[in-house]
């Protein structure tokens, strides 16, 4: 029962981490980090991401233009690019390491201590990946709120608002941290190795042999 519980926890941690990693990669390239809705022209919605700015028109669809220079970007967007790349890289590394540490994987079945360390390292990498995904998203959100309520900007000037990518990034970071926590919980729980089933079968065979020996005609004095 404990082995099944550990396996379910490990698979749940891997699935949450995989979902968080995919969403983190998606957040990196989505152009909807900021939205700008023009009141004078409600048919156009401007969006801004880490790589490009886009304008969405009801009749003409979406048109995007890549940023010309990395150094010309605001500081929060430059640092966000780097942190999102770090998050995606750490998440991928965590998936590889924790995958080899799963109990249901037959590879390295007799090296349980090594598999335990791989799981622990993978879970820790997921934690770091989740934090490095939440930090840039929260930084851009904080800057957007500051600019939105800046009294020095005239009221007639349109204000940037939260884009959908920010919420995707927050959810991605939460999934990565949750997945890493589940994996680390299985490492800290009571160790039950997959090979314990073989030991149980061997014990039952020994007991049967012992009973057969006791019930043999020689021992019964027949």
Coordinates of C-alpha atoms in Angstrom, one line a residue:
X1 CA 0.0 0.0 0.0
X2 CA 2.8 2.4 0.9
X3 CA 4.5 1.6 -2.4
X4 CA 1.3 2.4 -4.4
X5 CA 1.0 5.7 -2.4
X6 CA 4.6 6.7 -3.2
X7 CA 4.2 5.8 -6.9
X8 CA 1.0 7.9 -7.1
X9 CA 2.7 10.8 -5.4
X10 CA 5.7 10.6 -7.7
X11 CA 3.6 10.5 -10.8
X12 CA 1.4 13.3 -9.7
X13 CA 4.5 15.4 -8.9
X14 CA 6.0 14.7 -12.4
X15 CA 2.7 15.5 -14.1
X16 CA 2.3 18.8 -12.3
X17 CA 5.9 19.7 -13.0
X18 CA 5.5 18.8 -16.7
X19 CA 2.4 21.0 -16.9
X20 CA 4.2 23.8 -15.2
X21 CA 7.2 23.5 -17.5
X22 CA 5.0 23.5 -20.6
X23 CA 3.1 26.6 -19.4
X24 CA 6.3 28.3 -18.5
X25 CA 7.7 27.8 -22.0
X26 CA 4.3 29.1 -23.4
X27 CA 4.5 32.1 -21.2
X28 CA 8.0 33.0 -22.4
X29 CA 6.8 33.4 -26.0
X30 CA 3.2 34.7 -25.6
X31 CA 2.9 38.3 -26.7
X32 CA 0.1 39.1 -24.1
X33 CA 2.2 40.1 -21.1
X34 CA 0.6 43.6 -21.3
X35 CA -2.7 44.7 -23.0
X36 CA -3.5 48.2 -24.1
X37 CA -7.1 48.9 -25.0
X38 CA -7.6 52.3 -26.8
X39 CA -10.8 54.0 -25.8
X40 CA -10.8 56.1 -29.0
X41 CA -10.5 53.0 -31.1
X42 CA -12.1 50.0 -29.5
X43 CA -11.5 47.9 -32.5
X44 CA -7.8 47.7 -31.8
X45 CA -6.0 46.1 -28.8
X46 CA -2.3 46.5 -28.4
X47 CA -0.3 43.7 -26.7
X48 CA 3.3 43.5 -25.6
X49 CA 5.4 40.4 -24.7
X50 CA 9.1 39.7 -24.1
X51 CA 9.8 39.5 -27.8
X52 CA 7.4 41.5 -29.8
X53 CA 4.5 44.0 -29.7
X54 CA 1.3 43.2 -31.5
X55 CA -1.9 44.9 -32.5
X56 CA -5.2 43.0 -32.7
X57 CA -7.8 44.3 -35.1
X58 CA -11.2 42.8 -35.6
X59 CA -11.0 43.0 -39.4
X60 CA -7.3 42.6 -40.0
X61 CA -6.4 39.9 -37.4
X62 CA -3.1 40.2 -35.5
X63 CA 0.0 42.0 -36.7
X64 CA 3.2 41.7 -34.7
X65 CA 6.6 43.4 -34.8
X66 CA 9.7 42.1 -33.1
X67 CA 11.7 44.3 -30.8
X68 CA 14.8 45.7 -32.6
X69 CA 17.2 45.8 -29.7
X70 CA 17.5 43.9 -26.5
X71 CA 19.2 46.8 -24.8
X72 CA 16.4 49.2 -25.8
X73 CA 13.9 47.2 -23.8
X74 CA 12.7 48.3 -20.3
X75 CA 14.7 46.6 -17.5
X76 CA 11.8 44.4 -16.3
X77 CA 11.5 42.9 -19.8
X78 CA 15.2 42.3 -20.2
X79 CA 15.6 40.5 -16.9
X80 CA 12.3 38.7 -17.5
X81 CA 13.8 37.1 -20.7
X82 CA 16.8 35.8 -18.8
X83 CA 14.8 34.5 -15.8
X84 CA 12.3 32.7 -18.1
X85 CA 15.1 31.0 -20.0
X86 CA 16.6 30.0 -16.6
X87 CA 13.2 28.7 -15.5
X88 CA 12.7 26.7 -18.6
X89 CA 16.2 25.2 -18.5
X90 CA 15.9 24.2 -14.9
X91 CA 12.5 22.7 -15.4
X92 CA 13.7 20.5 -18.3
X93 CA 16.7 19.4 -16.2
X94 CA 14.4 18.6 -13.3
X95 CA 12.2 16.5 -15.5
X96 CA 15.1 14.4 -16.7
X97 CA 16.7 13.8 -13.3
X98 CA 13.4 13.1 -11.4
X99 CA 12.3 10.9 -14.3
X100 CA 15.2 8.5 -13.7
X101 CA 14.5 8.6 -9.9
X102 CA 10.9 7.3 -10.2
X103 CA 10.2 4.0 -8.4
X104 CA 8.2 2.7 -11.3
X105 CA 11.2 3.0 -13.6
X106 CA 13.1 -0.3 -13.7
X107 CA 16.4 1.4 -14.6
X108 CA 18.7 1.4 -11.5
X109 CA 16.2 -0.6 -9.4
X110 CA 19.0 -1.7 -7.1
X111 CA 20.5 1.8 -6.7
X112 CA 17.7 3.1 -4.5
X113 CA 20.0 5.7 -2.8
X114 CA 20.9 7.2 -6.1
X115 CA 17.3 7.3 -7.3
X116 CA 16.4 9.0 -4.0
X117 CA 19.0 11.7 -4.6
X118 CA 17.8 12.2 -8.2
X119 CA 14.3 12.7 -7.0
X120 CA 15.4 15.2 -4.3
X121 CA 17.5 17.1 -6.8
X122 CA 14.7 17.1 -9.4
X123 CA 12.2 18.4 -6.8
X124 CA 14.6 21.1 -5.8
X125 CA 15.1 22.2 -9.4
X126 CA 11.4 22.4 -9.8
X127 CA 11.2 24.7 -6.8
X128 CA 13.8 27.0 -8.3
X129 CA 12.2 26.8 -11.7
X130 CA 8.8 27.8 -10.3
X131 CA 10.3 30.7 -8.3
X132 CA 12.2 32.0 -11.3
X133 CA 9.0 31.9 -13.4
X134 CA 7.0 33.7 -10.8
X135 CA 9.5 36.5 -10.2
X136 CA 9.6 38.0 -13.7
X137 CA 5.8 37.7 -14.1
X138 CA 5.2 39.4 -10.7
X139 CA 7.8 42.1 -11.5
X140 CA 6.1 43.0 -14.8
X141 CA 2.7 43.0 -13.0
X142 CA 4.1 45.3 -10.3
X143 CA 5.5 47.7 -12.9
X144 CA 2.2 47.7 -14.8
X145 CA 0.3 48.6 -11.6
X146 CA 2.7 51.4 -10.8
X147 CA 2.4 52.9 -14.3
X148 CA -1.4 52.5 -14.3
X149 CA -1.7 54.6 -11.1
X150 CA 1.0 57.1 -11.9
X151 CA -0.5 60.5 -11.3
X152 CA 2.2 62.1 -13.5
X153 CA 0.7 60.6 -16.6
X154 CA -2.3 62.5 -18.0
X155 CA -5.6 60.7 -17.8
X156 CA -6.1 60.9 -21.6
X157 CA -3.0 58.7 -22.1
X158 CA -3.9 55.0 -22.4
X159 CA -2.7 52.7 -19.7
X160 CA -1.2 49.2 -20.0
X161 CA -3.2 46.5 -18.2
X162 CA -2.5 42.8 -17.2
X163 CA -2.2 40.4 -20.1
X164 CA -3.2 36.8 -20.2
X165 CA 0.4 35.6 -20.2
X166 CA 0.9 36.9 -16.6
X167 CA -1.8 34.6 -15.3
X168 CA -0.4 31.7 -17.3
X169 CA 3.0 32.4 -15.7
X170 CA 1.7 32.5 -12.2
X171 CA -0.1 29.2 -12.7
X172 CA 3.0 27.7 -14.3
X173 CA 5.1 28.6 -11.3
X174 CA 2.5 27.2 -8.9
X175 CA 2.4 23.9 -10.7
X176 CA 6.2 23.7 -10.7
X177 CA 6.5 24.3 -7.0
X178 CA 3.6 21.9 -6.2
X179 CA 5.2 19.2 -8.4
X180 CA 8.6 19.7 -6.7
X181 CA 6.9 19.5 -3.2
X182 CA 5.2 16.3 -4.0
X183 CA 8.4 14.7 -5.2
X184 CA 10.3 15.9 -2.1
X185 CA 7.6 14.5 0.1
X186 CA 8.0 11.1 -1.4
X187 CA 11.7 11.2 -0.7
X188 CA 11.1 12.2 3.0
X189 CA 8.4 9.5 3.5
X190 CA 9.1 6.0 4.6
X191 CA 11.2 4.1 2.2
X192 CA 9.5 1.2 0.5
X193 CA 11.5 -0.2 -2.4
X194 CA 9.9 -1.9 -5.4
X195 CA 12.0 -5.0 -4.6
X196 CA 10.2 -5.5 -1.3
X197 CA 7.6 -7.5 -3.1
X198 CA 10.2 -10.1 -4.1
X199 CA 11.3 -10.3 -0.4
X200 CA 7.7 -11.0 0.6
X201 CA 7.3 -13.8 -1.9
X202 CA 10.6 -15.3 -0.7
X203 CA 9.5 -15.1 2.9
X204 CA 6.2 -16.9 2.0
X205 CA 8.1 -19.6 0.2
X206 CA 10.4 -20.1 3.2
X207 CA 7.4 -20.4 5.5
X208 CA 5.8 -23.0 3.2
X209 CA 9.0 -25.0 3.0
X210 CA 9.3 -24.8 6.8
X211 CA 5.7 -26.1 7.3
X212 CA 6.2 -28.9 4.8
X213 CA 9.3 -30.0 6.7
X214 CA 7.5 -30.0 10.1
X215 CA 4.6 -32.0 8.6
X216 CA 6.8 -34.5 6.8
X217 CA 6.3 -38.2 7.9
X218 CA 9.8 -38.3 9.4
X219 CA 9.0 -35.5 11.8
X220 CA 5.6 -36.9 12.6
X221 CA 7.2 -40.2 13.6
X222 CA 5.3 -42.1 11.0

